[in-house]
Amino acid sequence: MSDKNYGGVNIEAAKALAEIVAEKNLGEITIVAGNCTITVKGKKCPPPMMMSPAMPSAPQQSEPATDTKAEVPQGKVVKAPIVGTFYAAPAPDQPPFVQVGDTVKKGDVILIIESMKLMNEVTSDVDGVVKEILVKNSEAVEYDQPLMILA
């Protein structure tokens, strides 16, 4: 009976694939052998569940943006030019480039963003005083995310 075929498809092979899909909780599995293709689809609930948590997180992301916009008129906002990891100092054992209250000149290095294993120095576009640092050392940052406010 293990050699039973239906329309050129080995029924036992299809059953074995169905067991694998159920056992491993897969969405689907496809096997192609010559001109024969077998696709077995399983029940997979995580995609709808993944969409639900994304919905509440959107308002949370917009709230800090609103708070940051309130600070924009009070100074020059330094934004992340790339996605990566924020570093306040050139090395863990060295002091930060700038701290709140420090005076910076246009062109001074004020932070580093590590992206794809490259350390990218971010320089100040203006002369000013560091009023606030909005992110913590080693924190992941997104493109155009406010990092620092200069007065």
JSON list of C-alpha atoms in Angstrom, two decimals:
[
{"chain": "A", "resi": 1, "resn": "MET", "atom": "CA", "xyz": [0.00, 0.00, 0.00]},
{"chain": "A", "resi": 2, "resn": "SER", "atom": "CA", "xyz": [2.94, 2.36, 0.45]},
{"chain": "A", "resi": 3, "resn": "ASP", "atom": "CA", "xyz": [3.31, 2.46, -3.35]},
{"chain": "A", "resi": 4, "resn": "LYS", "atom": "CA", "xyz": [-0.25, 3.76, -3.81]},
{"chain": "A", "resi": 5, "resn": "ASN", "atom": "CA", "xyz": [-0.35, 6.65, -6.26]},
{"chain": "A", "resi": 6, "resn": "TYR", "atom": "CA", "xyz": [-3.10, 9.11, -7.04]},
{"chain": "A", "resi": 7, "resn": "GLY", "atom": "CA", "xyz": [-2.66, 11.14, -10.19]},
{"chain": "A", "resi": 8, "resn": "GLY", "atom": "CA", "xyz": [1.10, 10.51, -10.16]},
{"chain": "A", "resi": 9, "resn": "VAL", "atom": "CA", "xyz": [1.45, 11.58, -6.48]},
{"chain": "A", "resi": 10, "resn": "ASN", "atom": "CA", "xyz": [2.61, 9.07, -3.90]},
{"chain": "A", "resi": 11, "resn": "ILE", "atom": "CA", "xyz": [-0.03, 9.23, -1.16]},
{"chain": "A", "resi": 12, "resn": "GLU", "atom": "CA", "xyz": [2.34, 7.98, 1.56]},
{"chain": "A", "resi": 13, "resn": "ALA", "atom": "CA", "xyz": [4.86, 10.72, 0.68]},
{"chain": "A", "resi": 14, "resn": "ALA", "atom": "CA", "xyz": [2.11, 13.34, 0.90]},
{"chain": "A", "resi": 15, "resn": "LYS", "atom": "CA", "xyz": [1.02, 11.98, 4.31]},
{"chain": "A", "resi": 16, "resn": "ALA", "atom": "CA", "xyz": [4.62, 12.10, 5.55]},
{"chain": "A", "resi": 17, "resn": "LEU", "atom": "CA", "xyz": [4.90, 15.73, 4.42]},
{"chain": "A", "resi": 18, "resn": "ALA", "atom": "CA", "xyz": [1.63, 16.56, 6.17]},
{"chain": "A", "resi": 19, "resn": "GLU", "atom": "CA", "xyz": [2.99, 15.02, 9.39]},
{"chain": "A", "resi": 20, "resn": "ILE", "atom": "CA", "xyz": [6.17, 17.12, 9.11]},
{"chain": "A", "resi": 21, "resn": "VAL", "atom": "CA", "xyz": [4.12, 20.30, 8.56]},
{"chain": "A", "resi": 22, "resn": "ALA", "atom": "CA", "xyz": [1.96, 19.54, 11.61]},
{"chain": "A", "resi": 23, "resn": "GLU", "atom": "CA", "xyz": [4.87, 18.40, 13.79]},
{"chain": "A", "resi": 24, "resn": "LYS", "atom": "CA", "xyz": [7.06, 21.44, 13.02]},
{"chain": "A", "resi": 25, "resn": "ASN", "atom": "CA", "xyz": [4.12, 23.89, 12.90]},
{"chain": "A", "resi": 26, "resn": "LEU", "atom": "CA", "xyz": [5.08, 25.03, 9.40]},
{"chain": "A", "resi": 27, "resn": "GLY", "atom": "CA", "xyz": [2.95, 27.22, 7.15]},
{"chain": "A", "resi": 28, "resn": "GLU", "atom": "CA", "xyz": [3.60, 25.02, 4.15]},
{"chain": "A", "resi": 29, "resn": "ILE", "atom": "CA", "xyz": [6.13, 22.72, 2.52]},
{"chain": "A", "resi": 30, "resn": "THR", "atom": "CA", "xyz": [6.66, 22.13, -1.20]},
{"chain": "A", "resi": 31, "resn": "ILE", "atom": "CA", "xyz": [8.56, 19.26, -2.78]},
{"chain": "A", "resi": 32, "resn": "VAL", "atom": "CA", "xyz": [9.37, 19.24, -6.50]},
{"chain": "A", "resi": 33, "resn": "ALA", "atom": "CA", "xyz": [10.53, 16.02, -8.17]},
{"chain": "A", "resi": 34, "resn": "GLY", "atom": "CA", "xyz": [10.73, 16.13, -11.94]},
{"chain": "A", "resi": 35, "resn": "ASN", "atom": "CA", "xyz": [7.36, 17.28, -13.24]},
{"chain": "A", "resi": 36, "resn": "CYS", "atom": "CA", "xyz": [5.58, 16.45, -9.98]},
{"chain": "A", "resi": 37, "resn": "THR", "atom": "CA", "xyz": [5.05, 19.13, -7.31]},
{"chain": "A", "resi": 38, "resn": "ILE", "atom": "CA", "xyz": [3.54, 18.45, -3.88]},
{"chain": "A", "resi": 39, "resn": "THR", "atom": "CA", "xyz": [2.57, 21.35, -1.61]},
{"chain": "A", "resi": 40, "resn": "VAL", "atom": "CA", "xyz": [1.16, 20.68, 1.83]},
{"chain": "A", "resi": 41, "resn": "LYS", "atom": "CA", "xyz": [-0.22, 23.66, 3.72]},
{"chain": "A", "resi": 42, "resn": "GLY", "atom": "CA", "xyz": [-0.64, 23.67, 7.47]},
{"chain": "A", "resi": 43, "resn": "LYS", "atom": "CA", "xyz": [-2.47, 25.85, 9.92]},
{"chain": "A", "resi": 44, "resn": "LYS", "atom": "CA", "xyz": [-0.23, 28.63, 11.10]},
{"chain": "A", "resi": 45, "resn": "CYS", "atom": "CA", "xyz": [-1.64, 31.32, 13.38]},
{"chain": "A", "resi": 46, "resn": "PRO", "atom": "CA", "xyz": [1.40, 33.55, 14.13]},
{"chain": "A", "resi": 47, "resn": "PRO", "atom": "CA", "xyz": [1.03, 35.94, 11.15]},
{"chain": "A", "resi": 48, "resn": "PRO", "atom": "CA", "xyz": [-2.33, 37.33, 12.34]},
{"chain": "A", "resi": 49, "resn": "MET", "atom": "CA", "xyz": [-0.98, 37.47, 15.89]},
{"chain": "A", "resi": 50, "resn": "MET", "atom": "CA", "xyz": [2.10, 39.37, 14.69]},
{"chain": "A", "resi": 51, "resn": "MET", "atom": "CA", "xyz": [-0.10, 42.01, 13.08]},
{"chain": "A", "resi": 52, "resn": "SER", "atom": "CA", "xyz": [-1.99, 42.70, 16.32]},
{"chain": "A", "resi": 53, "resn": "PRO", "atom": "CA", "xyz": [1.05, 43.74, 18.43]},
{"chain": "A", "resi": 54, "resn": "ALA", "atom": "CA", "xyz": [2.28, 45.98, 15.60]},
{"chain": "A", "resi": 55, "resn": "MET", "atom": "CA", "xyz": [-0.91, 48.02, 15.75]},
{"chain": "A", "resi": 56, "resn": "PRO", "atom": "CA", "xyz": [-0.53, 49.17, 19.40]},
{"chain": "A", "resi": 57, "resn": "SER", "atom": "CA", "xyz": [3.16, 49.92, 18.96]},
{"chain": "A", "resi": 58, "resn": "ALA", "atom": "CA", "xyz": [2.46, 52.51, 16.27]},
{"chain": "A", "resi": 59, "resn": "PRO", "atom": "CA", "xyz": [0.83, 54.98, 18.70]},
{"chain": "A", "resi": 60, "resn": "GLN", "atom": "CA", "xyz": [3.70, 54.45, 21.14]},
{"chain": "A", "resi": 61, "resn": "GLN", "atom": "CA", "xyz": [6.18, 55.42, 18.43]},
{"chain": "A", "resi": 62, "resn": "SER", "atom": "CA", "xyz": [4.21, 58.53, 17.53]},
{"chain": "A", "resi": 63, "resn": "GLU", "atom": "CA", "xyz": [4.03, 59.74, 21.14]},
{"chain": "A", "resi": 64, "resn": "PRO", "atom": "CA", "xyz": [7.80, 60.28, 21.54]},
{"chain": "A", "resi": 65, "resn": "ALA", "atom": "CA", "xyz": [7.84, 62.02, 18.15]},
{"chain": "A", "resi": 66, "resn": "THR", "atom": "CA", "xyz": [5.25, 64.47, 19.47]},
{"chain": "A", "resi": 67, "resn": "ASP", "atom": "CA", "xyz": [7.35, 65.09, 22.58]},
{"chain": "A", "resi": 68, "resn": "THR", "atom": "CA", "xyz": [10.44, 65.63, 20.42]},
{"chain": "A", "resi": 69, "resn": "LYS", "atom": "CA", "xyz": [8.60, 68.08, 18.17]},
{"chain": "A", "resi": 70, "resn": "ALA", "atom": "CA", "xyz": [7.78, 70.14, 21.24]},
{"chain": "A", "resi": 71, "resn": "GLU", "atom": "CA", "xyz": [11.53, 70.52, 21.81]},
{"chain": "A", "resi": 72, "resn": "VAL", "atom": "CA", "xyz": [12.39, 71.51, 18.22]},
{"chain": "A", "resi": 73, "resn": "PRO", "atom": "CA", "xyz": [11.77, 75.27, 18.67]},
{"chain": "A", "resi": 74, "resn": "GLN", "atom": "CA", "xyz": [14.10, 75.28, 21.71]},
{"chain": "A", "resi": 75, "resn": "GLY", "atom": "CA", "xyz": [17.21, 74.33, 19.76]},
{"chain": "A", "resi": 76, "resn": "LYS", "atom": "CA", "xyz": [18.84, 72.61, 16.81]},
{"chain": "A", "resi": 77, "resn": "VAL", "atom": "CA", "xyz": [17.94, 68.92, 16.71]},
{"chain": "A", "resi": 78, "resn": "VAL", "atom": "CA", "xyz": [20.73, 66.56, 15.64]},
{"chain": "A", "resi": 79, "resn": "LYS", "atom": "CA", "xyz": [19.12, 63.59, 13.87]},
{"chain": "A", "resi": 80, "resn": "ALA", "atom": "CA", "xyz": [20.54, 60.18, 13.00]},
{"chain": "A", "resi": 81, "resn": "PRO", "atom": "CA", "xyz": [21.79, 60.21, 9.41]},
{"chain": "A", "resi": 82, "resn": "ILE", "atom": "CA", "xyz": [21.67, 56.38, 9.27]},
{"chain": "A", "resi": 83, "resn": "VAL", "atom": "CA", "xyz": [20.27, 53.37, 11.11]},
{"chain": "A", "resi": 84, "resn": "GLY", "atom": "CA", "xyz": [22.65, 51.84, 13.62]},
{"chain": "A", "resi": 85, "resn": "THR", "atom": "CA", "xyz": [23.93, 51.87, 17.19]},
{"chain": "A", "resi": 86, "resn": "PHE", "atom": "CA", "xyz": [24.59, 55.16, 18.98]},
{"chain": "A", "resi": 87, "resn": "TYR", "atom": "CA", "xyz": [27.91, 55.58, 20.78]},
{"chain": "A", "resi": 88, "resn": "ALA", "atom": "CA", "xyz": [28.70, 58.67, 22.84]},
{"chain": "A", "resi": 89, "resn": "ALA", "atom": "CA", "xyz": [32.45, 57.95, 23.03]},
{"chain": "A", "resi": 90, "resn": "PRO", "atom": "CA", "xyz": [35.16, 56.79, 20.59]},
{"chain": "A", "resi": 91, "resn": "ALA", "atom": "CA", "xyz": [35.81, 53.71, 22.78]},
{"chain": "A", "resi": 92, "resn": "PRO", "atom": "CA", "xyz": [34.29, 52.20, 25.94]},
{"chain": "A", "resi": 93, "resn": "ASP", "atom": "CA", "xyz": [37.25, 53.30, 28.08]},
{"chain": "A", "resi": 94, "resn": "GLN", "atom": "CA", "xyz": [37.28, 56.89, 26.77]},
{"chain": "A", "resi": 95, "resn": "PRO", "atom": "CA", "xyz": [35.17, 59.91, 27.77]},
{"chain": "A", "resi": 96, "resn": "PRO", "atom": "CA", "xyz": [32.15, 60.89, 25.64]},
{"chain": "A", "resi": 97, "resn": "PHE", "atom": "CA", "xyz": [32.61, 63.29, 22.73]},
{"chain": "A", "resi": 98, "resn": "VAL", "atom": "CA", "xyz": [30.17, 65.73, 24.35]},
{"chain": "A", "resi": 99, "resn": "GLN", "atom": "CA", "xyz": [28.08, 66.04, 27.49]},
{"chain": "A", "resi": 100, "resn": "VAL", "atom": "CA", "xyz": [25.15, 68.26, 28.39]},
{"chain": "A", "resi": 101, "resn": "GLY", "atom": "CA", "xyz": [26.49, 71.79, 28.81]},
{"chain": "A", "resi": 102, "resn": "ASP", "atom": "CA", "xyz": [29.49, 71.36, 26.48]},
{"chain": "A", "resi": 103, "resn": "THR", "atom": "CA", "xyz": [30.11, 73.93, 23.74]},
{"chain": "A", "resi": 104, "resn": "VAL", "atom": "CA", "xyz": [30.54, 72.54, 20.22]},
{"chain": "A", "resi": 105, "resn": "LYS", "atom": "CA", "xyz": [31.69, 74.16, 17.02]},
{"chain": "A", "resi": 106, "resn": "LYS", "atom": "CA", "xyz": [30.50, 73.39, 13.52]},
{"chain": "A", "resi": 107, "resn": "GLY", "atom": "CA", "xyz": [32.39, 70.32, 12.29]},
{"chain": "A", "resi": 108, "resn": "ASP", "atom": "CA", "xyz": [33.15, 68.88, 15.77]},
{"chain": "A", "resi": 109, "resn": "VAL", "atom": "CA", "xyz": [32.53, 65.13, 16.13]},
{"chain": "A", "resi": 110, "resn": "ILE", "atom": "CA", "xyz": [29.68, 64.78, 18.61]},
{"chain": "A", "resi": 111, "resn": "LEU", "atom": "CA", "xyz": [28.81, 61.05, 18.38]},
{"chain": "A", "resi": 112, "resn": "ILE", "atom": "CA", "xyz": [29.34, 57.83, 16.47]},
{"chain": "A", "resi": 113, "resn": "ILE", "atom": "CA", "xyz": [26.78, 55.58, 14.84]},
{"chain": "A", "resi": 114, "resn": "GLU", "atom": "CA", "xyz": [27.92, 52.04, 14.14]},
{"chain": "A", "resi": 115, "resn": "SER", "atom": "CA", "xyz": [26.23, 50.58, 11.08]},
{"chain": "A", "resi": 116, "resn": "MET", "atom": "CA", "xyz": [27.21, 47.36, 9.34]},
{"chain": "A", "resi": 117, "resn": "LYS", "atom": "CA", "xyz": [30.41, 47.13, 11.42]},
{"chain": "A", "resi": 118, "resn": "LEU", "atom": "CA", "xyz": [31.50, 50.62, 10.33]},
{"chain": "A", "resi": 119, "resn": "MET", "atom": "CA", "xyz": [31.94, 53.48, 12.79]},
{"chain": "A", "resi": 120, "resn": "ASN", "atom": "CA", "xyz": [30.39, 56.63, 11.30]},
{"chain": "A", "resi": 121, "resn": "GLU", "atom": "CA", "xyz": [31.35, 59.92, 12.96]},
{"chain": "A", "resi": 122, "resn": "VAL", "atom": "CA", "xyz": [28.52, 62.46, 13.16]},
{"chain": "A", "resi": 123, "resn": "THR", "atom": "CA", "xyz": [29.60, 66.09, 13.26]},
{"chain": "A", "resi": 124, "resn": "SER", "atom": "CA", "xyz": [27.75, 69.20, 14.39]},
{"chain": "A", "resi": 125, "resn": "ASP", "atom": "CA", "xyz": [26.21, 71.34, 11.65]},
{"chain": "A", "resi": 126, "resn": "VAL", "atom": "CA", "xyz": [26.20, 74.43, 13.88]},
{"chain": "A", "resi": 127, "resn": "ASP", "atom": "CA", "xyz": [28.01, 76.11, 16.75]},
{"chain": "A", "resi": 128, "resn": "GLY", "atom": "CA", "xyz": [26.13, 75.68, 20.02]},
{"chain": "A", "resi": 129, "resn": "VAL", "atom": "CA", "xyz": [25.80, 74.19, 23.47]},
{"chain": "A", "resi": 130, "resn": "VAL", "atom": "CA", "xyz": [24.62, 70.62, 24.11]},
{"chain": "A", "resi": 131, "resn": "LYS", "atom": "CA", "xyz": [21.24, 71.09, 25.76]},
{"chain": "A", "resi": 132, "resn": "GLU", "atom": "CA", "xyz": [20.04, 67.49, 25.86]},
{"chain": "A", "resi": 133, "resn": "ILE", "atom": "CA", "xyz": [21.12, 64.00, 24.74]},
{"chain": "A", "resi": 134, "resn": "LEU", "atom": "CA", "xyz": [17.98, 62.05, 23.83]},
{"chain": "A", "resi": 135, "resn": "VAL", "atom": "CA", "xyz": [19.44, 58.53, 23.53]},
{"chain": "A", "resi": 136, "resn": "LYS", "atom": "CA", "xyz": [21.55, 56.29, 25.72]},
{"chain": "A", "resi": 137, "resn": "ASN", "atom": "CA", "xyz": [24.95, 54.86, 24.86]},
{"chain": "A", "resi": 138, "resn": "SER", "atom": "CA", "xyz": [24.77, 51.60, 22.84]},
{"chain": "A", "resi": 139, "resn": "GLU", "atom": "CA", "xyz": [21.09, 52.21, 22.00]},
{"chain": "A", "resi": 140, "resn": "ALA", "atom": "CA", "xyz": [19.78, 51.30, 18.54]},
{"chain": "A", "resi": 141, "resn": "VAL", "atom": "CA", "xyz": [18.70, 54.34, 16.53]},
{"chain": "A", "resi": 142, "resn": "GLU", "atom": "CA", "xyz": [16.58, 54.75, 13.42]},
{"chain": "A", "resi": 143, "resn": "TYR", "atom": "CA", "xyz": [17.17, 57.00, 10.43]},
{"chain": "A", "resi": 144, "resn": "ASP", "atom": "CA", "xyz": [16.12, 60.60, 11.16]},
{"chain": "A", "resi": 145, "resn": "GLN", "atom": "CA", "xyz": [15.61, 59.88, 14.87]},
{"chain": "A", "resi": 146, "resn": "PRO", "atom": "CA", "xyz": [16.39, 62.90, 17.09]},
{"chain": "A", "resi": 147, "resn": "LEU", "atom": "CA", "xyz": [19.58, 62.19, 19.05]},
{"chain": "A", "resi": 148, "resn": "MET", "atom": "CA", "xyz": [20.65, 65.47, 20.58]},
{"chain": "A", "resi": 149, "resn": "ILE", "atom": "CA", "xyz": [19.50, 69.06, 21.01]},
{"chain": "A", "resi": 150, "resn": "LEU", "atom": "CA", "xyz": [21.93, 71.97, 20.66]},
{"chain": "A", "resi": 151, "resn": "ALA", "atom": "CA", "xyz": [21.04, 75.48, 21.82]}
]
